[in-house]
Coordinates of C-alpha atoms and ligand atoms in Angstrom, one line a residue:
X215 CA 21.4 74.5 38.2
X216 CA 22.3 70.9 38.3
X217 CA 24.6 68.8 40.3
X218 CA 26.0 65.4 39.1
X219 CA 25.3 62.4 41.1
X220 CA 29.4 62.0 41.2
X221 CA 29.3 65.7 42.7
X222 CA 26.5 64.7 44.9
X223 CA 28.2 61.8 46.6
X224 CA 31.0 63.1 47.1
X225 CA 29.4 66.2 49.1
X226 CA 29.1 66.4 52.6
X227 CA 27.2 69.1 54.4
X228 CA 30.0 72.2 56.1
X229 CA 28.1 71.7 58.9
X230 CA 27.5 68.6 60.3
X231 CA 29.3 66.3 57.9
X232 CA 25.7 64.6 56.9
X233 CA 25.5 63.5 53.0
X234 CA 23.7 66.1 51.0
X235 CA 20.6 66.2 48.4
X236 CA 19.7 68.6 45.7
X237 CA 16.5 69.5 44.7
X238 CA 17.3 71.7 41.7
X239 CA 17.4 74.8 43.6
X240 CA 18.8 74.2 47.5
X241 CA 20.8 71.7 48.8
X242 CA 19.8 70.2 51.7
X243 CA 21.5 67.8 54.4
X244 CA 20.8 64.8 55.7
X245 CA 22.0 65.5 59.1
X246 CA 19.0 66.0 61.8
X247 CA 19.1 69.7 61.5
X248 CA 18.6 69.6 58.0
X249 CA 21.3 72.5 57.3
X250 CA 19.8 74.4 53.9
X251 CA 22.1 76.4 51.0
X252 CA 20.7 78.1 48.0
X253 CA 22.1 77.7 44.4
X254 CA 22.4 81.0 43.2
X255 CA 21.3 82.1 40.0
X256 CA 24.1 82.5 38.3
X257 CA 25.2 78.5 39.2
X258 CA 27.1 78.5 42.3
X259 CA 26.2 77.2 45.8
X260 CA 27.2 79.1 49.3
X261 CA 28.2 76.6 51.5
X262 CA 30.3 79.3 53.3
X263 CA 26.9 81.9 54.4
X264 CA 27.7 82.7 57.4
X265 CA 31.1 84.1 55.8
X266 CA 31.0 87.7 55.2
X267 CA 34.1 89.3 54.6
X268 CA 37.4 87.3 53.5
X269 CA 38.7 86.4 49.9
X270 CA 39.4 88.7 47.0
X271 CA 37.3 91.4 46.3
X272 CA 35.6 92.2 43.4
X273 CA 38.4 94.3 41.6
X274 CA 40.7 92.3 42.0
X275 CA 38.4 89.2 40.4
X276 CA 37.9 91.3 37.6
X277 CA 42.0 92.5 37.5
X278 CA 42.4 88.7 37.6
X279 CA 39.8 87.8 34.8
X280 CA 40.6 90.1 32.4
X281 CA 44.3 89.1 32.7
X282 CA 44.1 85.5 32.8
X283 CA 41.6 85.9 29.6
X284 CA 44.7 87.4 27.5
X285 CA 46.3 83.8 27.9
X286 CA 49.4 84.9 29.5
X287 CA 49.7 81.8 32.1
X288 CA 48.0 79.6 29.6
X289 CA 51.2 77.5 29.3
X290 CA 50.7 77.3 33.8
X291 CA 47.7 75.9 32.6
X292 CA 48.8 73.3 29.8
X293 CA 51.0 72.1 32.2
X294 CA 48.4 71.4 34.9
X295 CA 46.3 69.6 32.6
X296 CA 49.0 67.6 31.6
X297 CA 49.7 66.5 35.1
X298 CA 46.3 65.9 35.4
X299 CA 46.0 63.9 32.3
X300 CA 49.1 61.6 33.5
X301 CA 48.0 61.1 37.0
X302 CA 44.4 60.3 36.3
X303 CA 44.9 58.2 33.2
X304 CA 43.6 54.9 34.5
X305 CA 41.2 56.1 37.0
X306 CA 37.1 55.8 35.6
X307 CA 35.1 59.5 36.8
X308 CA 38.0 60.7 38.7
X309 CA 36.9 64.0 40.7
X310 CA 38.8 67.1 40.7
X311 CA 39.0 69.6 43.3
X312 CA 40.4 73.2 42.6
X313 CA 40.7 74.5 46.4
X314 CA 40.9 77.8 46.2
X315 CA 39.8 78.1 42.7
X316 CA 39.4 82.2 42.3
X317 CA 38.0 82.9 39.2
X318 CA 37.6 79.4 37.8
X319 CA 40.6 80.0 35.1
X320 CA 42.4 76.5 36.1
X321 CA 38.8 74.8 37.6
X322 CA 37.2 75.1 33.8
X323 CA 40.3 74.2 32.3
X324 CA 40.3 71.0 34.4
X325 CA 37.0 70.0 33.4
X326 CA 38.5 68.1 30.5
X327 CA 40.1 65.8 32.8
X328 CA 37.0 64.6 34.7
X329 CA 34.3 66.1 37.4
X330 CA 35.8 69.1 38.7
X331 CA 34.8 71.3 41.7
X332 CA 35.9 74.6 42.9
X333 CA 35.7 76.0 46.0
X334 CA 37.1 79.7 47.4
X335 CA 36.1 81.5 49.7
X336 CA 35.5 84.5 47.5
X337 CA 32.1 85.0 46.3
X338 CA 32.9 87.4 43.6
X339 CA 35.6 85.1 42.4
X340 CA 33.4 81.8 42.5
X341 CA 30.5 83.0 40.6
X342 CA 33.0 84.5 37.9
X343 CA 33.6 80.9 37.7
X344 CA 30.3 79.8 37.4
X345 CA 29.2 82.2 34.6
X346 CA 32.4 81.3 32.4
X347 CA 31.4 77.7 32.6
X348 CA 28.3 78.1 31.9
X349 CA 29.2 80.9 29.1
X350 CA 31.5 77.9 27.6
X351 CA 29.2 75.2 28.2
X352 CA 31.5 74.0 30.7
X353 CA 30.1 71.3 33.5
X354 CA 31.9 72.1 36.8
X355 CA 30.5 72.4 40.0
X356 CA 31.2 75.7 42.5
X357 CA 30.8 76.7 45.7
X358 CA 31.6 79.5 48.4
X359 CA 33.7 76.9 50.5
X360 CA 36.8 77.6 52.8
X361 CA 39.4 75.1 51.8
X362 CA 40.8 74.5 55.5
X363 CA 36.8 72.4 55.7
X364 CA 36.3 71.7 52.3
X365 CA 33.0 70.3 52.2
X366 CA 33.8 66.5 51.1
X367 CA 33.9 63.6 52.1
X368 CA 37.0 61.5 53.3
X369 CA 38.8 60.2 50.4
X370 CA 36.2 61.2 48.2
X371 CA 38.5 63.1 45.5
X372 CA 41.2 62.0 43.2
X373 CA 43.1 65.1 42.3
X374 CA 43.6 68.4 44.6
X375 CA 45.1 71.8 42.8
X376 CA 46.0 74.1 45.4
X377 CA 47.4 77.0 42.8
X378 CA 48.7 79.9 44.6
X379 CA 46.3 79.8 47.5
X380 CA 46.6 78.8 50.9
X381 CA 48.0 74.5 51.6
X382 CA 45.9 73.0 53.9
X383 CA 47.8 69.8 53.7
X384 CA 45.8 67.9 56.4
X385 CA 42.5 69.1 55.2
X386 CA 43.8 67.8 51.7
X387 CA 44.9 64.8 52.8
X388 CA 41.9 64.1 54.8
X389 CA 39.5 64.4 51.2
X390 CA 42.3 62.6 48.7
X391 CA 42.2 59.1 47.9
X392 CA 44.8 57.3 49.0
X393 CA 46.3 57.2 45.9
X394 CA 45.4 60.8 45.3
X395 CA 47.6 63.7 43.9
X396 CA 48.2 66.9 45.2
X397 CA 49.5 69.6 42.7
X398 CA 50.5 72.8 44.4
X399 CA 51.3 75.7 42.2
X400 CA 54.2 78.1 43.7
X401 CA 55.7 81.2 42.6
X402 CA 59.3 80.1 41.1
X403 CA 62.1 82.5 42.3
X404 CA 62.1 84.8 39.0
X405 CA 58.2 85.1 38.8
X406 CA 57.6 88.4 37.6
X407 CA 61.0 90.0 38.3
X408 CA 60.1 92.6 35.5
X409 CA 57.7 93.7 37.0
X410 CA 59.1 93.7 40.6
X411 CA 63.0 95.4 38.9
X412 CA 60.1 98.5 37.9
X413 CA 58.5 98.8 41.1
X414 CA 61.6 98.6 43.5
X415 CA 65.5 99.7 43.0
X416 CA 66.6 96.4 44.4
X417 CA 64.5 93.8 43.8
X418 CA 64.9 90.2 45.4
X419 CA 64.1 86.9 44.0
X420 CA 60.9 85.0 45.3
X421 CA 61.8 82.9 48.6
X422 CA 60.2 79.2 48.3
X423 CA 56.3 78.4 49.5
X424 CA 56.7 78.6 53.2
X425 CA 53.4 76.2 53.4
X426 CA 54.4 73.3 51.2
X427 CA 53.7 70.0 52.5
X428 CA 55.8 68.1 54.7
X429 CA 54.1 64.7 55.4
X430 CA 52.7 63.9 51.5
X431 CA 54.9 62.1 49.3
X432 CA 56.5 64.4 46.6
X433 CA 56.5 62.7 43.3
X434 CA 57.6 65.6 40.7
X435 CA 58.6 69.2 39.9
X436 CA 57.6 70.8 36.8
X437 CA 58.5 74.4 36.2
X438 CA 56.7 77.0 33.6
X439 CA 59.1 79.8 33.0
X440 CA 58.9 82.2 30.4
X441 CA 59.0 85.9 29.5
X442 CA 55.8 87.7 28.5
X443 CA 55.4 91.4 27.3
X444 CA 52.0 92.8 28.5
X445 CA 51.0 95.8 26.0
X446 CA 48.6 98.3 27.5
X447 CA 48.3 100.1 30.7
X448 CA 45.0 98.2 31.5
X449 CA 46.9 94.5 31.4
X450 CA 49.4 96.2 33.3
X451 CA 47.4 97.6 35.9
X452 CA 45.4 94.1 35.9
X453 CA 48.3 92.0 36.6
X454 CA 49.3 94.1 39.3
X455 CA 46.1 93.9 41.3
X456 CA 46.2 90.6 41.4
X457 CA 49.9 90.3 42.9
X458 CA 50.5 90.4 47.1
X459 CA 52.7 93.5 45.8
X460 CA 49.5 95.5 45.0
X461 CA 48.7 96.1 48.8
X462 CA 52.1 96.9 49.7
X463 CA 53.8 99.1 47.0
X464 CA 54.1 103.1 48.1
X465 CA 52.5 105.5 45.8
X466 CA 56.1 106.8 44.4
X467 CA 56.7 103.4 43.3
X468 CA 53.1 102.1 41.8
X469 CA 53.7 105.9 39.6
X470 CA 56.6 104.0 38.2
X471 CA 54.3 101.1 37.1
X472 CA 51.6 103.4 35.8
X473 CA 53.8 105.3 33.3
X474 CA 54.5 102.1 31.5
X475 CA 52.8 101.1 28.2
X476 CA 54.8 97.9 27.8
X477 CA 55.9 95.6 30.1
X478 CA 58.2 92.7 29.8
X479 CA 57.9 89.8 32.5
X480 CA 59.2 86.5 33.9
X481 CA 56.4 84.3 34.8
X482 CA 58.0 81.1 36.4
X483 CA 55.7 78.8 38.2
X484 CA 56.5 75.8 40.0
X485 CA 53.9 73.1 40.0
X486 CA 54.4 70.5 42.9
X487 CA 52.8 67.0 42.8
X488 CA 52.3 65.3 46.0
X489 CA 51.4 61.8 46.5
X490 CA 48.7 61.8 50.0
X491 CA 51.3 58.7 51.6
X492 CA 54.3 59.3 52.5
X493 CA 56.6 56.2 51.7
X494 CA 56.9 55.0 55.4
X495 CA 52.8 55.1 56.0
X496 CA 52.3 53.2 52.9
X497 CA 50.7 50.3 53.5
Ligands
LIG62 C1 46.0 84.3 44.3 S1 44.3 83.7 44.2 C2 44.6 82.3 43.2 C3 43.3 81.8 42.5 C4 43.4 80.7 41.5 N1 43.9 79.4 42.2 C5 44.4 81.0 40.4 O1 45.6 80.6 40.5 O2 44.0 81.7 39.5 C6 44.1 83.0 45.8 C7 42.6 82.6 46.1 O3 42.6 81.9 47.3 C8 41.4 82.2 47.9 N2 41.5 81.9 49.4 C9 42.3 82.5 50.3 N3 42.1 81.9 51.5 C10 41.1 81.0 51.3 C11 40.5 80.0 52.2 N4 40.8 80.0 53.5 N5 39.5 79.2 51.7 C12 39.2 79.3 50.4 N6 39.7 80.1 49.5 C13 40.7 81.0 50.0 C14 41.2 83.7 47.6 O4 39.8 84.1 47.7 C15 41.7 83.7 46.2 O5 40.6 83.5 45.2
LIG63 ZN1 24.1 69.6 58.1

């Protein structure tokens, strides 16, 4: 495994905050205990080990995987890159953070944009990541990291996606530049309403992010709506592991879902883009 210098700098041990140095196979800090993590085989580094439990599970990295690798929130994607593209256009080497990253689906897709890094707390999810970059010849840098002590610098990063994971404005504001961007992908209010108008008699619309942020600076609202048909029982099923409805649907109702071979969907994502000031601490 190797870790860009741009990568490298902008690193700082989980720990004790100390810069960081890789030797090809740990990474090691600089701090006076000298706080170790091993690069794992297949191209990710724990910086999360005494982590056990937390994050999605296997099954549901693989439900997510396999569904995202149909293209069915490709145009989510587009658009991200697109926001990317725009805000970073006149920055040199910008660096990219995907906090909360999953599977890497959005992380690798960033890539193209600059030096990207994913962290989740997720093992199963980060070294899915890993392996499609590497599969694609993609360079992106991941990591078992929580994202409420990402493990960056101050003002080290130029972008943030936080896409349908936890906001941990402060810790995100703490690691943008100050001219940084935050782009924080939320469920619009018909995202998957097919799918919800099978599973319940009375289905309600999706109430706004609860967690947006509400001392950045918001600088613009896209939305990606349209309506997919998943074909197959095993899309199906994979779409709905990887929704909050999964752990909370009664048996009588996922039977419903299970007898379907087709399955026609909103998908209507909000993307967010926050600027770190807010107009009155500009200075
Ligand atoms: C619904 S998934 C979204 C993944 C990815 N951003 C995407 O849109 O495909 C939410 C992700 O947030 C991660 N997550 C939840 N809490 C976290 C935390 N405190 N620190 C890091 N990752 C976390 C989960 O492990 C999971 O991979
Ligand atoms: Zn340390």
């Amino acid at each position: 495994m190797t870790i860009s210098n741009a990568v490298l700098s902008a690193l700082r041990c989980p720990k004790c905050g100390a810069a960081v140095s890789f030797d090809g196979r740990s990474l090691f800090c600089t701090g006076a205990r000298r706080h170790c993590y091993d690069a794992a085989a297949s191209g990710y580094i724990n910086l999360a080990p005494e982590h056990r439990a937390g994050g999605d599970s296997r099954e549901a990295v693989r439900a997510r995987s396999a569904f995202l690798g149909r293209g069915y929130y490709a145009d989510a994607a587009d658009a991200i890159a697109s926001l990317a593209e725009k805000y970073l256009a006149d920055r040199a080497n910008p660096i990219l953070v995907d906090a909360g990253c999953g599977e890497g689906y959005y992380t690798n897709r960033l890539a193209e944009c600059g030096t990207v890094c994913g962290f989740d707390l997720s093992r199963a999810a980060v070294e899915a990541g890993a392996k499609a970059a590497r599969r694609r010849g993609i360079d992106a840098f991941y990591a078992v990291a929580g994202l409420y002590n990402l493990p960056l610098f101050e003002e080290s990063a130029d972008l943030v996606l936080n896409h349908f994971a936890p906001c941990a404005e402060e810790e995100f504001s703490r690691v943008l530049r100050k001219d940084g961007v935050l782009i924080v992908g939320a469920a619009g209010e018909t995202h998957l309403l097919g799918l919800k108008r099978v599973l319940y008699d009375t289905p309600v619309l999706n109430a706004p992010r609860a967690d947006l942020p509400c001392s950045m600076r918001l600088l613009e609202k896209r939305r990606v709506q349209k309506t997919v048909r998943i074909e197959g029982s095993a899309d199906i099923a994979a779409l709905f592991a990887m929704t909050p409805y999964y752990y909370r649907t009664s048996e009588a109702d996922r039977a419903k879902l299970a007898a379907l071979d087709v399955l026609e969907t909103e998908i209507d994502v909000e993307l967010l883009v926050y600027g770190r000031q807010n107009g009155k601490d500009d200075r």
